[in-house]
Amino acid sequence: MRLQEALLAWYRKNARPLPWRGEKDPYRILVSEVLLQQTRVAQAIPYYRRFLARFPTLEALRDAPLEEVLKVWQGAGYYRRAENLHRLAQAVERLPRCFAELKRLPGLGPYTAAAVASMAFGERVAAVDGNVRRVLARLFARENPSPKELFALAEGLLPEGEDPGVWNQALMELGATVCLPRKPLCPACPLKAFCQGQGNWERYPRPRRREAPEERLAALVLWGAGGVYLERLSGRFRGLYGVPLFPEEELADRAKAFGVAPRYLAEVLHALTHRRLRVKVYGAPWEGVGEDPKGKPLPKLMEKVLGKALPLLAHAGVVPFPHAKPHGVEPR
Ligand code: SF4
């Protein structure tokens, strides 16, 4: 049996039933691909459903205010993705039907463009994500393949006369469920007869792991009349809301600017893709007018900060009890 037949036969029997399987609508495929960029499949499913229930078409997304889009995305993390989707909906009347044009859209890399072009429009183009990279590196025993080389290998495998979207998904599925990063299930692999890296899979591809650097920050939770002081965040959390977040050494200046004497409450650790955040949380009563964080799009980090700070401030008599659990978040 040829390599392509072996993989497709395996895929037909073993593909996980995911809500976007067999989908042909480019917009829905795009939403699933964008979600899956940084979210695991099991986690992505409820967000996929929720997002499409609220924004079933590109037009619906275009007509919605960004704040609402971010609110619906809340919890899925990496909000830049939602912002990019929204921007894309403003930029085009409808999604183009080919890889070359899709790739030019704001926020779409070659992988996402290839996934949409092959799955929605049947274009013969290879989609190389992290899973496919690993499968190809092992299959062809390449230690450190460049993106160009990987793309060429993947293009060379695209089967004639088969749906390229199904083929791309089959390779990804193999990487996600069989050719696993740390423990590939080689004896059960449909490609074992073709794999040059089998037995030596640890070498392919060479790990490129670096320890994510740690950033030390402080968060200031101020309780005024009616709630917490919230501001629009900038930088990596741009467009979302939260309490002031800044480098630890700026605490004294910030406290002075608000005219408060904050006390240390807790520490929150938060992992991003390329950074670990260590956030010291401080709190104080404040003279100004605050607001209820419910109803505002907050990044996960801010849910953690408020989840820790408000019960402690409630305990100190600063915050009235019903506000101690924003979003029903329990202190962690
Ligand atoms: S035989 Fe093993 S290393 Fe090779 S593709 Fe299959 S699971 Fe991956």
mmCIF file of C-alpha atoms and ligand atoms in Angstrom:
data_model
loop_
_atom_site.group_PDB
_atom_site.id
_atom_site.type_symbol
_atom_site.label_atom_id
_atom_site.label_comp_id
_atom_site.label_asym_id
_atom_site.label_seq_id
_atom_site.Cartn_x
_atom_site.Cartn_y
_atom_site.Cartn_z
ATOM 1 C CA MET A 1 0.000 0.000 0.000
ATOM 2 C CA ARG A 2 1.268 3.486 -0.757
ATOM 3 C CA LEU A 3 2.011 5.867 2.104
ATOM 4 C CA GLN A 4 -0.927 8.098 1.137
ATOM 5 C CA GLU A 5 -3.413 5.217 1.005
ATOM 6 C CA ALA A 6 -2.190 3.914 4.366
ATOM 7 C CA LEU A 7 -2.660 7.257 6.076
ATOM 8 C CA LEU A 8 -6.051 8.003 4.515
ATOM 9 C CA ALA A 9 -7.395 4.547 5.386
ATOM 10 C CA TRP A 10 -6.230 5.047 8.966
ATOM 11 C CA TYR A 11 -7.776 8.544 9.083
ATOM 12 C CA ARG A 12 -11.153 7.375 7.822
ATOM 13 C CA LYS A 13 -11.292 4.897 10.690
ATOM 14 C CA ASN A 14 -9.674 6.888 13.460
ATOM 15 C CA ALA A 15 -10.359 10.598 13.012
ATOM 16 C CA ARG A 16 -11.760 12.145 16.166
ATOM 17 C CA PRO A 17 -15.294 13.453 15.611
ATOM 18 C CA LEU A 18 -14.696 17.175 15.999
ATOM 19 C CA PRO A 19 -17.359 19.822 15.307
ATOM 20 C CA TRP A 20 -15.354 21.309 12.400
ATOM 21 C CA ARG A 21 -14.710 17.970 10.653
ATOM 22 C CA GLY A 22 -16.004 17.979 7.100
ATOM 23 C CA GLU A 23 -16.769 21.691 7.350
ATOM 24 C CA LYS A 24 -16.666 23.495 3.989
ATOM 25 C CA ASP A 25 -17.587 27.018 5.055
ATOM 26 C CA PRO A 26 -14.304 28.985 4.918
ATOM 27 C CA TYR A 27 -15.330 31.322 7.733
ATOM 28 C CA ARG A 28 -16.110 28.467 10.126
ATOM 29 C CA ILE A 29 -12.865 26.724 9.185
ATOM 30 C CA LEU A 30 -10.987 29.958 9.792
ATOM 31 C CA VAL A 31 -12.522 30.352 13.263
ATOM 32 C CA SER A 32 -11.575 26.778 14.205
ATOM 33 C CA GLU A 33 -8.018 27.186 12.897
ATOM 34 C CA VAL A 34 -7.477 30.483 14.681
ATOM 35 C CA LEU A 35 -8.757 29.002 17.939
ATOM 36 C CA LEU A 36 -6.550 25.932 17.573
ATOM 37 C CA GLN A 37 -3.419 28.027 17.068
ATOM 38 C CA GLN A 38 -2.911 28.304 20.791
ATOM 39 C CA THR A 39 -5.661 26.299 22.412
ATOM 40 C CA ARG A 40 -5.903 22.533 22.822
ATOM 41 C CA VAL A 41 -8.703 20.762 20.931
ATOM 42 C CA ALA A 42 -10.805 19.813 23.968
ATOM 43 C CA GLN A 43 -10.627 23.376 25.264
ATOM 44 C CA ALA A 44 -11.331 24.933 21.871
ATOM 45 C CA ILE A 45 -14.626 23.102 21.202
ATOM 46 C CA PRO A 46 -16.899 25.088 23.575
ATOM 47 C CA TYR A 47 -15.364 28.391 22.413
ATOM 48 C CA TYR A 48 -15.842 27.397 18.775
ATOM 49 C CA ARG A 49 -19.529 26.716 19.419
ATOM 50 C CA ARG A 50 -20.023 29.852 21.481
ATOM 51 C CA PHE A 51 -18.262 32.097 18.994
ATOM 52 C CA LEU A 52 -20.195 30.770 16.005
ATOM 53 C CA ALA A 53 -23.510 30.863 17.856
ATOM 54 C CA ARG A 54 -22.987 34.592 18.383
ATOM 55 C CA PHE A 55 -21.149 35.391 15.120
ATOM 56 C CA PRO A 56 -22.355 32.780 12.610
ATOM 57 C CA THR A 57 -21.010 34.639 9.564
ATOM 58 C CA LEU A 58 -18.258 37.022 8.594
ATOM 59 C CA GLU A 59 -20.909 39.764 8.308
ATOM 60 C CA ALA A 60 -22.154 39.144 11.844
ATOM 61 C CA LEU A 61 -18.576 39.424 13.103
ATOM 62 C CA ARG A 62 -18.009 42.593 11.071
ATOM 63 C CA ASP A 63 -21.098 44.262 12.542
ATOM 64 C CA ALA A 64 -20.236 43.482 16.165
ATOM 65 C CA PRO A 65 -18.287 45.908 18.341
ATOM 66 C CA LEU A 66 -14.778 44.660 19.205
ATOM 67 C CA GLU A 67 -15.579 44.714 22.897
ATOM 68 C CA GLU A 68 -18.364 42.183 22.390
ATOM 69 C CA VAL A 69 -16.094 39.959 20.293
ATOM 70 C CA LEU A 70 -13.500 39.987 23.059
ATOM 71 C CA LYS A 71 -16.164 39.236 25.645
ATOM 72 C CA VAL A 72 -17.325 36.143 23.720
ATOM 73 C CA TRP A 73 -13.683 35.078 23.311
ATOM 74 C CA GLN A 74 -13.087 35.548 27.034
ATOM 75 C CA GLY A 75 -11.409 32.530 28.585
ATOM 76 C CA ALA A 76 -9.924 31.230 25.329
ATOM 77 C CA GLY A 77 -6.877 33.467 25.883
ATOM 78 C CA TYR A 78 -4.509 35.104 23.393
ATOM 79 C CA TYR A 79 -6.992 37.832 22.593
ATOM 80 C CA ARG A 80 -4.894 39.158 19.756
ATOM 81 C CA ARG A 81 -6.414 36.292 17.741
ATOM 82 C CA ALA A 82 -9.974 37.553 18.295
ATOM 83 C CA GLU A 83 -8.889 41.079 17.517
ATOM 84 C CA ASN A 84 -7.263 39.929 14.262
ATOM 85 C CA LEU A 85 -10.385 38.000 13.255
ATOM 86 C CA HIS A 86 -12.480 41.077 13.864
ATOM 87 C CA ARG A 87 -10.052 43.254 11.887
ATOM 88 C CA LEU A 88 -10.095 40.748 9.043
ATOM 89 C CA ALA A 89 -13.904 40.833 8.967
ATOM 90 C CA GLN A 90 -13.702 44.618 8.540
ATOM 91 C CA ALA A 91 -11.075 44.338 5.806
ATOM 92 C CA VAL A 92 -12.814 41.999 3.342
ATOM 93 C CA GLU A 93 -16.289 41.615 1.920
ATOM 94 C CA ARG A 94 -15.843 37.829 1.805
ATOM 95 C CA LEU A 95 -12.957 35.428 2.189
ATOM 96 C CA PRO A 96 -10.891 34.921 -0.971
ATOM 97 C CA ARG A 97 -10.977 31.481 -2.531
ATOM 98 C CA CYS A 98 -7.260 30.792 -3.001
ATOM 99 C CA PHE A 99 -4.145 30.296 -0.896
ATOM 100 C CA ALA A 100 -2.154 33.179 -2.428
ATOM 101 C CA GLU A 101 -4.865 35.732 -1.607
ATOM 102 C CA LEU A 102 -5.778 34.276 1.759
ATOM 103 C CA LYS A 103 -2.120 34.506 2.794
ATOM 104 C CA ARG A 104 -2.165 38.254 2.184
ATOM 105 C CA LEU A 105 -4.992 38.882 4.657
ATOM 106 C CA PRO A 106 -4.086 40.568 7.942
ATOM 107 C CA GLY A 107 -3.301 38.047 10.679
ATOM 108 C CA LEU A 108 -3.253 34.954 8.427
ATOM 109 C CA GLY A 109 0.017 33.054 8.156
ATOM 110 C CA PRO A 110 0.814 30.437 5.491
ATOM 111 C CA TYR A 111 -0.473 27.597 7.667
ATOM 112 C CA THR A 112 -3.952 29.061 8.280
ATOM 113 C CA ALA A 113 -4.257 30.214 4.666
ATOM 114 C CA ALA A 114 -3.352 26.711 3.433
ATOM 115 C CA ALA A 115 -5.754 25.057 5.868
ATOM 116 C CA VAL A 116 -8.672 27.238 4.698
ATOM 117 C CA ALA A 117 -7.762 26.972 0.984
ATOM 118 C CA SER A 118 -7.433 23.187 1.066
ATOM 119 C CA MET A 119 -10.377 22.374 3.336
ATOM 120 C CA ALA A 120 -12.926 24.879 2.040
ATOM 121 C CA PHE A 121 -11.929 25.123 -1.634
ATOM 122 C CA GLY A 122 -10.040 21.881 -2.275
ATOM 123 C CA GLU A 123 -6.863 23.697 -3.357
ATOM 124 C CA ARG A 124 -3.792 21.454 -3.584
ATOM 125 C CA VAL A 125 -1.665 23.182 -0.987
ATOM 126 C CA ALA A 126 0.087 21.690 2.035
ATOM 127 C CA ALA A 127 -0.717 22.969 5.524
ATOM 128 C CA VAL A 128 2.252 22.579 7.867
ATOM 129 C CA ASP A 129 1.508 23.162 11.535
ATOM 130 C CA GLY A 130 3.514 21.996 14.551
ATOM 131 C CA ASN A 131 2.060 18.475 14.374
ATOM 132 C CA VAL A 132 2.818 18.091 10.687
ATOM 133 C CA ARG A 133 6.345 19.450 11.221
ATOM 134 C CA ARG A 134 7.012 16.697 13.761
ATOM 135 C CA VAL A 135 5.532 13.930 11.580
ATOM 136 C CA LEU A 136 7.530 15.037 8.528
ATOM 137 C CA ALA A 137 10.792 15.468 10.441
ATOM 138 C CA ARG A 138 10.491 11.905 11.725
ATOM 139 C CA LEU A 139 9.186 10.409 8.521
ATOM 140 C CA PHE A 140 12.152 11.824 6.573
ATOM 141 C CA ALA A 141 14.654 11.782 9.466
ATOM 142 C CA ARG A 142 15.335 15.528 9.372
ATOM 143 C CA GLU A 143 16.849 16.978 12.534
ATOM 144 C CA ASN A 144 16.365 20.621 11.864
ATOM 145 C CA PRO A 145 14.275 21.178 8.766
ATOM 146 C CA SER A 146 13.695 24.745 7.610
ATOM 147 C CA PRO A 147 10.102 25.892 6.975
ATOM 148 C CA LYS A 148 10.867 25.899 3.235
ATOM 149 C CA GLU A 149 12.127 22.318 3.314
ATOM 150 C CA LEU A 150 9.107 21.186 5.331
ATOM 151 C CA PHE A 151 6.732 22.830 2.937
ATOM 152 C CA ALA A 152 8.470 21.122 -0.012
ATOM 153 C CA LEU A 153 8.297 17.725 1.739
ATOM 154 C CA ALA A 154 4.625 18.251 2.537
ATOM 155 C CA GLU A 155 3.859 19.349 -1.045
ATOM 156 C CA GLY A 156 5.598 16.231 -2.334
ATOM 157 C CA LEU A 157 3.285 14.034 -0.273
ATOM 158 C CA LEU A 158 -0.026 15.600 -1.402
ATOM 159 C CA PRO A 159 -1.886 12.730 -3.067
ATOM 160 C CA GLU A 160 -3.272 12.961 -6.595
ATOM 161 C CA GLY A 161 -7.007 12.639 -6.949
ATOM 162 C CA GLU A 162 -7.740 12.936 -3.212
ATOM 163 C CA ASP A 163 -9.232 15.822 -1.279
ATOM 164 C CA PRO A 164 -6.181 17.867 -0.155
ATOM 165 C CA GLY A 165 -8.145 19.220 2.815
ATOM 166 C CA VAL A 166 -8.777 15.699 4.073
ATOM 167 C CA TRP A 167 -5.117 14.792 3.474
ATOM 168 C CA ASN A 168 -3.882 17.810 5.451
ATOM 169 C CA GLN A 169 -6.204 16.944 8.311
ATOM 170 C CA ALA A 170 -5.069 13.321 8.246
ATOM 171 C CA LEU A 171 -1.413 14.333 8.689
ATOM 172 C CA MET A 172 -2.330 16.702 11.498
ATOM 173 C CA GLU A 173 -4.456 14.046 13.168
ATOM 174 C CA LEU A 174 -1.579 11.582 13.034
ATOM 175 C CA GLY A 175 0.668 14.129 14.736
ATOM 176 C CA ALA A 176 -1.972 14.959 17.341
ATOM 177 C CA THR A 177 -2.906 11.405 18.295
ATOM 178 C CA VAL A 178 -0.132 8.962 17.236
ATOM 179 C CA CYS A 179 3.155 10.669 16.423
ATOM 180 C CA LEU A 180 3.134 12.366 19.815
ATOM 181 C CA PRO A 181 5.970 14.683 20.850
ATOM 182 C CA ARG A 182 7.298 12.626 23.750
ATOM 183 C CA LYS A 183 5.843 9.169 23.250
ATOM 184 C CA PRO A 184 4.958 8.354 19.662
ATOM 185 C CA LEU A 185 2.859 5.213 19.296
ATOM 186 C CA CYS A 186 5.022 3.758 16.507
ATOM 187 C CA PRO A 187 3.694 0.175 16.662
ATOM 188 C CA ALA A 188 0.173 1.521 15.979
ATOM 189 C CA CYS A 189 1.275 4.022 13.330
ATOM 190 C CA PRO A 190 -0.059 3.573 9.786
ATOM 191 C CA LEU A 191 3.200 5.055 8.454
ATOM 192 C CA LYS A 192 5.617 2.818 10.332
ATOM 193 C CA ALA A 193 6.610 0.957 7.156
ATOM 194 C CA PHE A 194 7.661 4.258 5.564
ATOM 195 C CA CYS A 195 9.199 6.073 8.538
ATOM 196 C CA GLN A 196 12.956 6.703 8.472
ATOM 197 C CA GLY A 197 12.981 8.128 11.978
ATOM 198 C CA GLN A 198 11.297 5.211 13.691
ATOM 199 C CA GLY A 199 13.474 3.848 16.499
ATOM 200 C CA ASN A 200 15.326 7.151 16.615
ATOM 201 C CA TRP A 201 12.358 9.448 16.800
ATOM 202 C CA GLU A 202 13.841 11.468 19.729
ATOM 203 C CA ARG A 203 16.326 12.985 17.288
ATOM 204 C CA TYR A 204 13.672 14.335 14.916
ATOM 205 C CA PRO A 205 13.059 17.204 14.993
ATOM 206 C CA ARG A 206 15.716 18.483 17.381
ATOM 207 C CA PRO A 207 13.976 20.211 20.299
ATOM 208 C CA ARG A 208 14.176 23.988 20.195
ATOM 209 C CA ARG A 209 13.009 24.535 23.710
ATOM 210 C CA ARG A 210 14.128 27.486 25.724
ATOM 211 C CA GLU A 211 13.049 28.262 29.236
ATOM 212 C CA ALA A 212 10.477 31.075 29.041
ATOM 213 C CA PRO A 213 11.890 34.153 30.794
ATOM 214 C CA GLU A 214 10.147 35.423 33.888
ATOM 215 C CA GLU A 215 8.695 38.906 34.118
ATOM 216 C CA ARG A 216 8.028 40.457 37.510
ATOM 217 C CA LEU A 217 5.001 42.698 37.659
ATOM 218 C CA ALA A 218 2.673 44.261 40.189
ATOM 219 C CA ALA A 219 -1.099 44.664 40.016
ATOM 220 C CA LEU A 220 -2.944 47.309 41.985
ATOM 221 C CA VAL A 221 -6.517 46.507 43.016
ATOM 222 C CA LEU A 222 -8.257 49.689 44.077
ATOM 223 C CA TRP A 223 -11.718 49.560 45.558
ATOM 224 C CA GLY A 224 -13.752 52.753 45.202
ATOM 225 C CA ALA A 225 -17.423 53.632 45.262
ATOM 226 C CA GLY A 226 -19.289 50.916 43.357
ATOM 227 C CA GLY A 227 -16.420 48.633 42.493
ATOM 228 C CA VAL A 228 -12.886 48.187 41.241
ATOM 229 C CA TYR A 229 -10.867 50.733 39.319
ATOM 230 C CA LEU A 230 -10.521 49.249 35.818
ATOM 231 C CA GLU A 231 -8.600 50.605 32.878
ATOM 232 C CA ARG A 232 -8.098 49.600 29.273
ATOM 233 C CA LEU A 233 -4.955 47.534 29.122
ATOM 234 C CA SER A 234 -2.201 47.984 26.582
ATOM 235 C CA GLY A 235 0.575 45.769 25.223
ATOM 236 C CA ARG A 236 -0.121 42.038 25.123
ATOM 237 C CA PHE A 237 -3.608 42.518 26.668
ATOM 238 C CA ARG A 238 -4.533 45.429 24.423
ATOM 239 C CA GLY A 239 -8.265 46.042 24.103
ATOM 240 C CA LEU A 240 -9.123 44.209 27.328
ATOM 241 C CA TYR A 241 -9.757 45.590 30.787
ATOM 242 C CA GLY A 242 -8.056 45.120 34.090
ATOM 243 C CA VAL A 243 -6.557 46.720 37.157
ATOM 244 C CA PRO A 244 -3.305 48.660 36.677
ATOM 245 C CA LEU A 245 -0.483 46.247 35.831
ATOM 246 C CA PHE A 246 3.106 47.483 35.705
ATOM 247 C CA PRO A 247 6.730 46.574 36.500
ATOM 248 C CA GLU A 248 7.166 45.855 40.192
ATOM 249 C CA GLU A 249 9.559 48.752 40.754
ATOM 250 C CA GLU A 250 6.883 51.302 39.753
ATOM 251 C CA LEU A 251 4.612 50.461 42.695
ATOM 252 C CA ALA A 252 5.519 53.463 44.857
ATOM 253 C CA ASP A 253 4.952 55.925 41.984
ATOM 254 C CA ARG A 254 1.650 54.374 40.994
ATOM 255 C CA ALA A 255 0.375 54.324 44.571
ATOM 256 C CA LYS A 256 1.306 57.987 44.930
ATOM 257 C CA ALA A 257 -0.519 58.890 41.722
ATOM 258 C CA PHE A 258 -3.719 57.325 43.101
ATOM 259 C CA GLY A 259 -3.155 58.718 46.606
ATOM 260 C CA VAL A 260 -3.346 55.278 48.228
ATOM 261 C CA ALA A 261 -1.231 53.208 50.599
ATOM 262 C CA PRO A 262 -1.594 49.676 49.194
ATOM 263 C CA ARG A 263 -0.840 46.527 51.094
ATOM 264 C CA TYR A 264 0.507 43.306 49.714
ATOM 265 C CA LEU A 265 -2.204 40.676 49.233
ATOM 266 C CA ALA A 266 -0.962 37.724 47.205
ATOM 267 C CA GLU A 267 1.171 36.494 44.341
ATOM 268 C CA VAL A 268 -0.219 35.237 41.034
ATOM 269 C CA LEU A 269 1.749 33.124 38.561
ATOM 270 C CA HIS A 270 0.634 33.110 34.960
ATOM 271 C CA ALA A 271 2.199 31.356 31.981
ATOM 272 C CA LEU A 272 2.087 32.818 28.475
ATOM 273 C CA THR A 273 3.627 31.142 25.440
ATOM 274 C CA HIS A 274 6.979 32.914 25.675
ATOM 275 C CA ARG A 275 6.931 34.308 29.183
ATOM 276 C CA ARG A 276 6.089 33.487 32.742
ATOM 277 C CA LEU A 277 4.499 36.305 34.695
ATOM 278 C CA ARG A 278 5.019 36.606 38.438
ATOM 279 C CA VAL A 279 2.550 39.230 39.615
ATOM 280 C CA LYS A 280 2.514 40.666 43.141
ATOM 281 C CA VAL A 281 -1.008 41.797 43.911
ATOM 282 C CA TYR A 282 -1.551 44.871 46.082
ATOM 283 C CA GLY A 283 -4.838 46.370 47.196
ATOM 284 C CA ALA A 284 -6.219 49.479 48.830
ATOM 285 C CA PRO A 285 -9.452 51.392 49.427
ATOM 286 C CA TRP A 286 -9.684 54.299 47.017
ATOM 287 C CA GLU A 287 -11.536 57.607 46.847
ATOM 288 C CA GLY A 288 -12.641 57.354 43.209
ATOM 289 C CA VAL A 289 -15.550 55.641 41.470
ATOM 290 C CA GLY A 290 -14.963 52.029 40.467
ATOM 291 C CA GLU A 291 -16.991 49.574 38.416
ATOM 292 C CA ASP A 292 -18.134 45.979 38.396
ATOM 293 C CA PRO A 293 -15.643 43.808 36.472
ATOM 294 C CA LYS A 294 -18.504 41.570 35.362
ATOM 295 C CA GLY A 295 -19.499 42.493 31.838
ATOM 296 C CA LYS A 296 -16.018 43.706 30.892
ATOM 297 C CA PRO A 297 -13.691 41.543 28.802
ATOM 298 C CA LEU A 298 -10.901 40.554 31.182
ATOM 299 C CA PRO A 299 -7.834 38.481 30.371
ATOM 300 C CA LYS A 300 -7.397 35.288 32.377
ATOM 301 C CA LEU A 301 -4.584 36.908 34.343
ATOM 302 C CA MET A 302 -6.971 39.592 35.631
ATOM 303 C CA GLU A 303 -9.539 36.977 36.624
ATOM 304 C CA LYS A 304 -6.810 35.348 38.687
ATOM 305 C CA VAL A 305 -5.715 38.672 40.210
ATOM 306 C CA LEU A 306 -9.273 39.665 41.182
ATOM 307 C CA GLY A 307 -10.090 36.118 42.271
ATOM 308 C CA LYS A 308 -7.294 36.371 44.812
ATOM 309 C CA ALA A 309 -7.520 40.024 45.781
ATOM 310 C CA LEU A 310 -11.247 40.612 46.335
ATOM 311 C CA PRO A 311 -11.858 37.923 48.975
ATOM 312 C CA LEU A 312 -8.797 39.187 50.872
ATOM 313 C CA LEU A 313 -10.003 42.778 50.640
ATOM 314 C CA ALA A 314 -13.446 41.596 51.730
ATOM 315 C CA HIS A 315 -11.844 39.898 54.709
ATOM 316 C CA ALA A 316 -10.140 43.190 55.571
ATOM 317 C CA GLY A 317 -13.497 44.989 55.375
ATOM 318 C CA VAL A 318 -12.548 47.037 52.294
ATOM 319 C CA VAL A 319 -14.825 45.256 49.816
ATOM 320 C CA PRO A 320 -18.461 44.376 50.565
ATOM 321 C CA PHE A 321 -18.912 40.608 50.540
ATOM 322 C CA PRO A 322 -21.080 40.069 47.389
ATOM 323 C CA HIS A 323 -18.288 41.537 45.247
ATOM 324 C CA ALA A 324 -15.715 39.132 46.576
ATOM 325 C CA LYS A 325 -16.232 36.650 43.746
ATOM 326 C CA PRO A 326 -16.123 38.331 40.337
ATOM 327 C CA HIS A 327 -17.366 35.988 37.591
ATOM 328 C CA GLY A 328 -17.872 33.378 40.303
ATOM 329 C CA VAL A 329 -14.097 32.941 40.331
ATOM 330 C CA GLU A 330 -12.963 31.225 43.484
ATOM 331 C CA PRO A 331 -9.730 32.433 45.047
ATOM 332 C CA ARG A 332 -6.856 30.286 43.785
HETATM 333 S S1 SF4 B 1 6.429 5.461 12.942
HETATM 334 FE FE1 SF4 B 1 6.562 6.549 14.871
HETATM 335 S S2 SF4 B 1 7.953 8.269 14.507
HETATM 336 FE FE2 SF4 B 1 7.324 7.473 12.510
HETATM 337 S S3 SF4 B 1 5.580 8.746 11.923
HETATM 338 FE FE3 SF4 B 1 4.771 6.930 12.938
HETATM 339 S S4 SF4 B 1 4.550 7.508 15.101
HETATM 340 FE FE4 SF4 B 1 5.884 9.020 14.113
#
